[in-house]
mmCIF file with all atom_site columns, C-alpha atoms and ligand atoms in Angstrom:
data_model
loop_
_atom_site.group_PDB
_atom_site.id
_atom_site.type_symbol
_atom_site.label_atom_id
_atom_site.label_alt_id
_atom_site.label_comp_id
_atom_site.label_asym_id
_atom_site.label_entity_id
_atom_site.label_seq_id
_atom_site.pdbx_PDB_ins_code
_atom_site.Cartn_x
_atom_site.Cartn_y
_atom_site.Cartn_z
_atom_site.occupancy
_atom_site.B_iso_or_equiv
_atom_site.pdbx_formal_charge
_atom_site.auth_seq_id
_atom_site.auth_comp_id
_atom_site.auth_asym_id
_atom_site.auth_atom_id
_atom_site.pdbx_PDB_model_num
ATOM   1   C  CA  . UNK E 1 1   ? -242.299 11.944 150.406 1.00 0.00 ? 1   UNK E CA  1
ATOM   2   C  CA  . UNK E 1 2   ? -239.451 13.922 149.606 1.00 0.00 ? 2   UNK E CA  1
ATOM   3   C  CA  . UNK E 1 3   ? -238.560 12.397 146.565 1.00 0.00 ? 3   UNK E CA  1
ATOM   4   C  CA  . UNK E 1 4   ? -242.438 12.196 145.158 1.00 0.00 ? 4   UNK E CA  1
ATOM   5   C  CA  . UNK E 1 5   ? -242.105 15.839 145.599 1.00 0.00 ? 5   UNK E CA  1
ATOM   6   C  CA  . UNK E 1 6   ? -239.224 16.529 144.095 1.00 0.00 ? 6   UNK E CA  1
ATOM   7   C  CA  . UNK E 1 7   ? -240.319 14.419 141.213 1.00 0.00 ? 7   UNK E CA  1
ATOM   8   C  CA  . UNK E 1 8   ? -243.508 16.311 140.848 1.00 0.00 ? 8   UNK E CA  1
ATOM   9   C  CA  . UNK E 1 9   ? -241.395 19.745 140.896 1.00 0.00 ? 9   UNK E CA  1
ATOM   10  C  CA  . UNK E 1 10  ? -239.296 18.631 138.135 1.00 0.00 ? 10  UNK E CA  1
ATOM   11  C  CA  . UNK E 1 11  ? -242.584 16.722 136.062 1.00 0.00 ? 11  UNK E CA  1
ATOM   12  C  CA  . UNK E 1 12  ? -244.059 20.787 136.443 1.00 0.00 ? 12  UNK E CA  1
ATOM   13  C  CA  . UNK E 1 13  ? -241.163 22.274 135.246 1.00 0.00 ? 13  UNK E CA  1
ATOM   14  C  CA  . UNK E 1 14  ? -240.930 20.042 132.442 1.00 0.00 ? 14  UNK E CA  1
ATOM   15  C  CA  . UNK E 1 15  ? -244.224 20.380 131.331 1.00 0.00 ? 15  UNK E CA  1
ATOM   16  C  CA  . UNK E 1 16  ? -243.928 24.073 131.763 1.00 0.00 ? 16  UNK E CA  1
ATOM   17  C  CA  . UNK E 1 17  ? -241.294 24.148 128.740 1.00 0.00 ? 17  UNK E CA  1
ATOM   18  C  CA  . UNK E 1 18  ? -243.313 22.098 126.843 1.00 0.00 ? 18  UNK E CA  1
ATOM   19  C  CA  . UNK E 1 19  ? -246.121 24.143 126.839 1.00 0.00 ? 19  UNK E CA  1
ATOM   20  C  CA  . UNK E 1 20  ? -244.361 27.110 125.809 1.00 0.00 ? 20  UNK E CA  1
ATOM   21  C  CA  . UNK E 1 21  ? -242.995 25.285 122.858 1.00 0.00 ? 21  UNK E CA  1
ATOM   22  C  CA  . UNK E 1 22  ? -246.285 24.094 121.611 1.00 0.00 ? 22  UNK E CA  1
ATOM   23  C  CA  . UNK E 1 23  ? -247.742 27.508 122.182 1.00 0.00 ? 23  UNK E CA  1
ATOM   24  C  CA  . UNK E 1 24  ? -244.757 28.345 119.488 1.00 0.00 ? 24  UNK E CA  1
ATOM   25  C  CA  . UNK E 1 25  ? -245.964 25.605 116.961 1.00 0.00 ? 25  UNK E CA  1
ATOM   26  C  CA  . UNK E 1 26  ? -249.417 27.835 117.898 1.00 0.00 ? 26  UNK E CA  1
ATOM   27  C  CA  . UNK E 1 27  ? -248.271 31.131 117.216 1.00 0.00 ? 27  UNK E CA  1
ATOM   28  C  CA  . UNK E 1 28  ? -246.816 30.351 113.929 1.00 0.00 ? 28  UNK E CA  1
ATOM   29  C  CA  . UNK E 1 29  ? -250.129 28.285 112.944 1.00 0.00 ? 29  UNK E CA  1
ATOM   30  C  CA  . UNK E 1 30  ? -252.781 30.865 114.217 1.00 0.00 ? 30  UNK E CA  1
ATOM   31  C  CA  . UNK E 1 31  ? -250.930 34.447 114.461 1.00 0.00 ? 31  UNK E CA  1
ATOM   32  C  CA  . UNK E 1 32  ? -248.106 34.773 112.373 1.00 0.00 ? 32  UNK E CA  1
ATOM   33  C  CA  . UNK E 1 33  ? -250.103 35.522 109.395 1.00 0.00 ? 33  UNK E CA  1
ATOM   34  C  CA  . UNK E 1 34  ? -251.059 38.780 111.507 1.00 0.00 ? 34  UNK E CA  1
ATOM   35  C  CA  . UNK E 1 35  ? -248.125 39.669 114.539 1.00 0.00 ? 35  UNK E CA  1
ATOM   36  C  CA  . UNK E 1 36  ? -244.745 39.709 114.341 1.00 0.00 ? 36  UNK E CA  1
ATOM   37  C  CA  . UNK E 1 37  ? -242.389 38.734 117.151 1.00 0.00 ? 37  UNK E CA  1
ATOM   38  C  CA  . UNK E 1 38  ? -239.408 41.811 115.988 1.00 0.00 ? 38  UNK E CA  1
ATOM   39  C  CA  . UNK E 1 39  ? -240.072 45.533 117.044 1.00 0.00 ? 39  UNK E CA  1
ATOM   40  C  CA  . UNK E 1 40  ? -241.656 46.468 113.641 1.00 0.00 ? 40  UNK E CA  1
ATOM   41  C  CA  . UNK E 1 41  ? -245.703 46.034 113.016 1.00 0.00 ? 41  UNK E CA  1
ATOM   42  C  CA  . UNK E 1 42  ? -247.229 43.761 110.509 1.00 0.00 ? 42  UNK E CA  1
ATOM   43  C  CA  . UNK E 1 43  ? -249.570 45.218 108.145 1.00 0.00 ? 43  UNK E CA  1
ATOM   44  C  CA  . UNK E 1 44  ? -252.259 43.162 109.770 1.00 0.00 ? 44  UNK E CA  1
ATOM   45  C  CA  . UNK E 1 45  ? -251.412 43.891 112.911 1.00 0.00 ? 45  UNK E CA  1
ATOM   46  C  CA  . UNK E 1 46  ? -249.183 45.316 116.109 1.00 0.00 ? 46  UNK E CA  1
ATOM   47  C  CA  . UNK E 1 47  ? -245.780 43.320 116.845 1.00 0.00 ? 47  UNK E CA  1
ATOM   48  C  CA  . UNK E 1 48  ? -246.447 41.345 119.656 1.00 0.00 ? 48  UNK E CA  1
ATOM   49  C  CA  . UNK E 1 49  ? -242.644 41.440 120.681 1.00 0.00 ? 49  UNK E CA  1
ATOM   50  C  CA  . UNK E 1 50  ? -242.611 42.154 124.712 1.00 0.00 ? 50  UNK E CA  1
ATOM   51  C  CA  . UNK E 1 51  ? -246.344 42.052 124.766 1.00 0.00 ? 51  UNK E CA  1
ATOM   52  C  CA  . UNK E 1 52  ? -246.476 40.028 128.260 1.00 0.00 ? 52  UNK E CA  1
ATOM   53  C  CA  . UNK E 1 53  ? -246.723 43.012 130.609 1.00 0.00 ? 53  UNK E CA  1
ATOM   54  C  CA  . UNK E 1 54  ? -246.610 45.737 128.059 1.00 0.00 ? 54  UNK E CA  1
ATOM   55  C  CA  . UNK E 1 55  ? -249.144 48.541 127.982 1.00 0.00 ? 55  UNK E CA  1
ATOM   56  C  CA  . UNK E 1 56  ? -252.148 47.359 126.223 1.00 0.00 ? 56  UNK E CA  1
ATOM   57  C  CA  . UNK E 1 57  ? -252.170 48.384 122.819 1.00 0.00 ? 57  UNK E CA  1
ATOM   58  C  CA  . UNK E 1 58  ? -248.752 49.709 123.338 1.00 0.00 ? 58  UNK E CA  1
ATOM   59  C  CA  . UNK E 1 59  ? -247.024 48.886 120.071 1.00 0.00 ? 59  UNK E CA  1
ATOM   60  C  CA  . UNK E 1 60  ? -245.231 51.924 118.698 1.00 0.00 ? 60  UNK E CA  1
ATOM   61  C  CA  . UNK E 1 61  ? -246.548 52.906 115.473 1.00 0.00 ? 61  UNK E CA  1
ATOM   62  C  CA  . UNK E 1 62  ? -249.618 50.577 115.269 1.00 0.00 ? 62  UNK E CA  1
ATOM   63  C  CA  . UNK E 1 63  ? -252.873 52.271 114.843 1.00 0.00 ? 63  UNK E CA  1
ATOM   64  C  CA  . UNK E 1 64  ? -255.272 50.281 116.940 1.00 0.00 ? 64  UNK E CA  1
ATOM   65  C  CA  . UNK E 1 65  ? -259.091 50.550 117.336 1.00 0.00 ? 65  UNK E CA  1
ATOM   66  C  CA  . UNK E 1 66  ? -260.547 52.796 119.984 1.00 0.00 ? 66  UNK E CA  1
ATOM   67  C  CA  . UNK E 1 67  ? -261.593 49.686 121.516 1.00 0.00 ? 67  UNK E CA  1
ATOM   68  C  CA  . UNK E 1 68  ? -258.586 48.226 122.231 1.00 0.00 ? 68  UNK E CA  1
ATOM   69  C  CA  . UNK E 1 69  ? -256.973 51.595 123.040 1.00 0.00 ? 69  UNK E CA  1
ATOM   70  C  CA  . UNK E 1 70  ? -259.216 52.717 125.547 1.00 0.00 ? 70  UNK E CA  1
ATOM   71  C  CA  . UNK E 1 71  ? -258.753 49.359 127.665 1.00 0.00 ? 71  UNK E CA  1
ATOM   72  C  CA  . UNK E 1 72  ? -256.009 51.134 129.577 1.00 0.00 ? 72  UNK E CA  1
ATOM   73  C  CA  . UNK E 1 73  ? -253.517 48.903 131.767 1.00 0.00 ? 73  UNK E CA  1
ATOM   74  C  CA  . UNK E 1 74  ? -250.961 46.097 131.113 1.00 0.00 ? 74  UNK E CA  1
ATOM   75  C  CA  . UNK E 1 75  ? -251.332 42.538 129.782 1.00 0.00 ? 75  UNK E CA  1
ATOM   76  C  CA  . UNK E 1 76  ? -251.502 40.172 132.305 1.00 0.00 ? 76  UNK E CA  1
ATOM   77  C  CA  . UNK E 1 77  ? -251.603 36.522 131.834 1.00 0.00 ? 77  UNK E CA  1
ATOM   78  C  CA  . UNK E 1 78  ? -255.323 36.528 132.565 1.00 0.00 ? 78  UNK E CA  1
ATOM   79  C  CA  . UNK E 1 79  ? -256.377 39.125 130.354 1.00 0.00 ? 79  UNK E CA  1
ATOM   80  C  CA  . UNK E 1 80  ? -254.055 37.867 127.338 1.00 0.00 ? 80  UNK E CA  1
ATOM   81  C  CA  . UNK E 1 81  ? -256.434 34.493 128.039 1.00 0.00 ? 81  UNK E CA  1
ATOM   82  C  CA  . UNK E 1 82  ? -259.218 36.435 127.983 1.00 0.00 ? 82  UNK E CA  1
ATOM   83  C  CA  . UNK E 1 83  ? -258.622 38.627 125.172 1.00 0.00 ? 83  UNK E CA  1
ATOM   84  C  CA  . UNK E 1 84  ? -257.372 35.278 123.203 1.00 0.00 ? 84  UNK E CA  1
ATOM   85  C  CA  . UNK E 1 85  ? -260.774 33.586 124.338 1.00 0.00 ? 85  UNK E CA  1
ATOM   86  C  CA  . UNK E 1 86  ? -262.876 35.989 122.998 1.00 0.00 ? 86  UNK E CA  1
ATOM   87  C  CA  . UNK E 1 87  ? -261.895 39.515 121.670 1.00 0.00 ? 87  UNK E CA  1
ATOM   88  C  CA  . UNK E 1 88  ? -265.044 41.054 121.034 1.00 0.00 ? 88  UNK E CA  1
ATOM   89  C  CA  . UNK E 1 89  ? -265.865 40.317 124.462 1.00 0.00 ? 89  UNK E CA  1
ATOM   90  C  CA  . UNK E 1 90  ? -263.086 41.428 126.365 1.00 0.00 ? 90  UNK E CA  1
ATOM   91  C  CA  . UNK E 1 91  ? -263.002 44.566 124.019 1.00 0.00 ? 91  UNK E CA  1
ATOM   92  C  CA  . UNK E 1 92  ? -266.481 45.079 122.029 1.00 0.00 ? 92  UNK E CA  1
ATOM   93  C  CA  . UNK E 1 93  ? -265.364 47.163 118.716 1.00 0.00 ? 93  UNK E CA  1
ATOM   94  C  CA  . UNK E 1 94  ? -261.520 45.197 118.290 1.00 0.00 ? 94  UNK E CA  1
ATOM   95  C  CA  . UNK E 1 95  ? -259.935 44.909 115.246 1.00 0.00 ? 95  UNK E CA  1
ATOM   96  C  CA  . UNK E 1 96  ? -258.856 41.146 115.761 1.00 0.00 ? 96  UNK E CA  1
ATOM   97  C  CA  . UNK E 1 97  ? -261.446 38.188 115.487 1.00 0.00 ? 97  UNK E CA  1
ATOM   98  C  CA  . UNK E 1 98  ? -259.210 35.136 115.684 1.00 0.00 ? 98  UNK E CA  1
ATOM   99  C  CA  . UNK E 1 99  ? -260.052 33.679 118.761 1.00 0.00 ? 99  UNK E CA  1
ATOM   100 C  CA  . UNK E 1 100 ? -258.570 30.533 120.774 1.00 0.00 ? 100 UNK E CA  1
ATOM   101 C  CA  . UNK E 1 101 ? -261.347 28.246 121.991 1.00 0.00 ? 101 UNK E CA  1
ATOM   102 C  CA  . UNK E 1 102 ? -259.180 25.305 123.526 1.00 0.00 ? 102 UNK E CA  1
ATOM   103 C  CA  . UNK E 1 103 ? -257.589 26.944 126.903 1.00 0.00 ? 103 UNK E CA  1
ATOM   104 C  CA  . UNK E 1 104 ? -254.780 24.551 127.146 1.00 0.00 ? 104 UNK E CA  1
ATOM   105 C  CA  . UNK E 1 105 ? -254.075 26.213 123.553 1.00 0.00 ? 105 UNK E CA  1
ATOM   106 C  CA  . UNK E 1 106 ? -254.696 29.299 125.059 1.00 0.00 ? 106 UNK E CA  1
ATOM   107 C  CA  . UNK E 1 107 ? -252.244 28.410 128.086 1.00 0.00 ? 107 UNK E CA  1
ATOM   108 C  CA  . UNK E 1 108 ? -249.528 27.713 125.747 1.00 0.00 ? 108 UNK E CA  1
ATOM   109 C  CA  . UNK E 1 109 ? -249.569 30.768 123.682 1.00 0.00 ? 109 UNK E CA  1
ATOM   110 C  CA  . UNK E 1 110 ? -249.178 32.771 126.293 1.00 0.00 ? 110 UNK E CA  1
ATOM   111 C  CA  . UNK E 1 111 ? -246.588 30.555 127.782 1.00 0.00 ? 111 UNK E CA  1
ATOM   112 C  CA  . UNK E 1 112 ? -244.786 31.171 124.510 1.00 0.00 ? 112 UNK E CA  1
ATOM   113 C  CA  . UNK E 1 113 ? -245.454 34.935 123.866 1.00 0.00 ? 113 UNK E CA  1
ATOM   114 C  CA  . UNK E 1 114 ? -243.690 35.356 127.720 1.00 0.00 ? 114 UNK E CA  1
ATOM   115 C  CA  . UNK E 1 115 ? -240.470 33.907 126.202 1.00 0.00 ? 115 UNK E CA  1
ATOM   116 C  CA  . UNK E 1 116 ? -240.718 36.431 123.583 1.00 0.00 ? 116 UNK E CA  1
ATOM   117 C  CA  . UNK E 1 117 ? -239.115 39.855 125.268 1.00 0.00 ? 117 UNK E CA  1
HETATM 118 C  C1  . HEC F 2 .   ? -256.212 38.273 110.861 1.00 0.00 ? 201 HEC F C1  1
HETATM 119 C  C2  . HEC F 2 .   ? -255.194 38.935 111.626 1.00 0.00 ? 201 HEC F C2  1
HETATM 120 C  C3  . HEC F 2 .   ? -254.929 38.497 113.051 1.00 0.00 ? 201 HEC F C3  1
HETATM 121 C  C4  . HEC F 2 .   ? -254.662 37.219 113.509 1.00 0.00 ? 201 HEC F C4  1
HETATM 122 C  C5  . HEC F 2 .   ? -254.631 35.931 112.719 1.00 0.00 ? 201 HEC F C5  1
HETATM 123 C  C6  . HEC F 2 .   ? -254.379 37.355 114.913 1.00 0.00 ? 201 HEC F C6  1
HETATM 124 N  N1  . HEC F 2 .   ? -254.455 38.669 115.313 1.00 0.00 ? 201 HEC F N1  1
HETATM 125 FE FE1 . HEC F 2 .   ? -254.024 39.436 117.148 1.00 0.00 ? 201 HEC F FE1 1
HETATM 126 N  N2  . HEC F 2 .   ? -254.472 41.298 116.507 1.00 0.00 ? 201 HEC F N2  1
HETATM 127 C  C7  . HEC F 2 .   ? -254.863 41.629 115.220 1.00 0.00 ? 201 HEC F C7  1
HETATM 128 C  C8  . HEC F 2 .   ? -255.178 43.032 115.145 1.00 0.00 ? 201 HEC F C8  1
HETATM 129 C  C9  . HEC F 2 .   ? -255.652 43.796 113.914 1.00 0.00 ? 201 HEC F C9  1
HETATM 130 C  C10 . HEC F 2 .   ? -254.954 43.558 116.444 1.00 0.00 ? 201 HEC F C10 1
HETATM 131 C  C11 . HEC F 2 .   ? -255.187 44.982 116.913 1.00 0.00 ? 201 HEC F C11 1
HETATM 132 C  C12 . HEC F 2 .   ? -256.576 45.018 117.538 1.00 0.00 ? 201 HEC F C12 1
HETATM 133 C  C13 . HEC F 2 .   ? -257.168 46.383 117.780 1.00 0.00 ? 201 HEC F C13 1
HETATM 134 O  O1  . HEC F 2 .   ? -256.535 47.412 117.502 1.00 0.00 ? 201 HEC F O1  1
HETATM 135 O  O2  . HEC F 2 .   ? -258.305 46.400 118.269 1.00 0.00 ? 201 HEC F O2  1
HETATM 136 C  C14 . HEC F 2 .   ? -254.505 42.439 117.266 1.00 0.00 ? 201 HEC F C14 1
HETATM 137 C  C15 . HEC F 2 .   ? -254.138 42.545 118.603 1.00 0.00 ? 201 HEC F C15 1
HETATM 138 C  C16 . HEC F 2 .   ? -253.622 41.522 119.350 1.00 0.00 ? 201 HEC F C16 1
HETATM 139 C  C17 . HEC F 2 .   ? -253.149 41.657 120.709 1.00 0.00 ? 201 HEC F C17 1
HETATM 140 C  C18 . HEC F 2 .   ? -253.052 42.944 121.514 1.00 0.00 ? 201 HEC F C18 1
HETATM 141 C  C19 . HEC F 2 .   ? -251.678 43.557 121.227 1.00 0.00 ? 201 HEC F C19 1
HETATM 142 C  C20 . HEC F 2 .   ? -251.354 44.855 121.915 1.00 0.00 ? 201 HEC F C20 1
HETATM 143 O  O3  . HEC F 2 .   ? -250.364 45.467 121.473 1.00 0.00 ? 201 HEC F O3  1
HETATM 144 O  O4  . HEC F 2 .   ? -252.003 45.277 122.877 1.00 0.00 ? 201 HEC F O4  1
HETATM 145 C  C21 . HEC F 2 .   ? -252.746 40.416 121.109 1.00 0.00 ? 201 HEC F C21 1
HETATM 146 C  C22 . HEC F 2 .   ? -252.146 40.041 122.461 1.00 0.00 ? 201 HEC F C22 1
HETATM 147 C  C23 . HEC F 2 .   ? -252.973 39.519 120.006 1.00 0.00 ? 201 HEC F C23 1
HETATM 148 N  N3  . HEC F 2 .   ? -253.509 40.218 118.956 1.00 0.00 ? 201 HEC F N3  1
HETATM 149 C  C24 . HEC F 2 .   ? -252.671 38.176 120.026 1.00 0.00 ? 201 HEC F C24 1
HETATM 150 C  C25 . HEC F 2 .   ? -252.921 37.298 118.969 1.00 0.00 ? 201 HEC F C25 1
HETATM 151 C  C26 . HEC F 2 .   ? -252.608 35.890 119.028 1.00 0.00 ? 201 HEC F C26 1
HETATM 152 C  C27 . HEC F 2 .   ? -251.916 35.202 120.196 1.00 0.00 ? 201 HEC F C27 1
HETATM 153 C  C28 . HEC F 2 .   ? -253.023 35.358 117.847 1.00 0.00 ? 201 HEC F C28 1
HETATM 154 C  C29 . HEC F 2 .   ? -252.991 33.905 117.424 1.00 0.00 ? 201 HEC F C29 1
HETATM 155 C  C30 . HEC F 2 .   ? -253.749 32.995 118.255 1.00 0.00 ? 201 HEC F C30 1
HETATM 156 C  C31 . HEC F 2 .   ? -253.571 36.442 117.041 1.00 0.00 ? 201 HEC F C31 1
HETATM 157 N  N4  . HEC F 2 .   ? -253.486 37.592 117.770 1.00 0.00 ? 201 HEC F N4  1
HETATM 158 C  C32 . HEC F 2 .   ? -254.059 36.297 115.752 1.00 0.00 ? 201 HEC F C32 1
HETATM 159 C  C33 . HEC F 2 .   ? -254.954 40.765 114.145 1.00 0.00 ? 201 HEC F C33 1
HETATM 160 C  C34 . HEC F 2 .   ? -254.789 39.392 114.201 1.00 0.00 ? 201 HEC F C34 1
#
């Protein structure tokens, strides 16, 4: 019993990392063309550097909608998954439209972006 739950520990650890490593292969497929991972903003948009548990639209220097600006609060897991799911619909009037359909995409973006501090 002990050792089946060990084993199962170690299998969810495992497949932890490799989530956050496809949601890298993820990032640089869907968002790169639009967020930067280093302090400064893209044209396109803000740098998501630090974004897990930032202030929502807290980028300095990034002029975002009124939309996504009035939100208030931090980024959560959840609402990073919900924002990625559908950004219109978690903040009607947002500047982004790339959305994520597939949630085990989803799951491993924001796996990823959490490594990204
Ligand atoms: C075509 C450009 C574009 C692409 C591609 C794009 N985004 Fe965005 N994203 C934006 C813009 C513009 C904003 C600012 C939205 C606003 O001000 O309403 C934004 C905002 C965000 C925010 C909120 C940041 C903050 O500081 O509060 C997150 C999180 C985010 N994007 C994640 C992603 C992820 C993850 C992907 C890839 C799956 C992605 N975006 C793809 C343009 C893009």
């Amino acid at each position: 019993m002990r050792v089946l739950l060990t084993a199962s520990i170690v299998l969810t650890a495992l497949a932890g990392a490799a989530s956050a490593q496809d949601g890298a292969a993820l990032f640089n497929a869907q968002c790169k063309s639009c967020h930067t991972l280093t302090a400064a903003n893209s044209p396109a948009g803000p740098s998501l550097k630090g974004v897990a548990g930032r202030k929502i639209a807290g980028a300095p220097g990034y002029a975002y909608s009124k939309a996504l600006s009035a939100k208030g609060g931090t980024w959560t897991d959840g609402q990073l998954d919900a924002y990625l799911a559908g950004p219109a619909t978690f903040a009607p009037g947002t500047k982004m439209f790339n959305k994520v359909a597939d949630p085990k995409a989803r799951a491993a973006i924001v796996a990823y972006l959490k490594t990204q501090k």
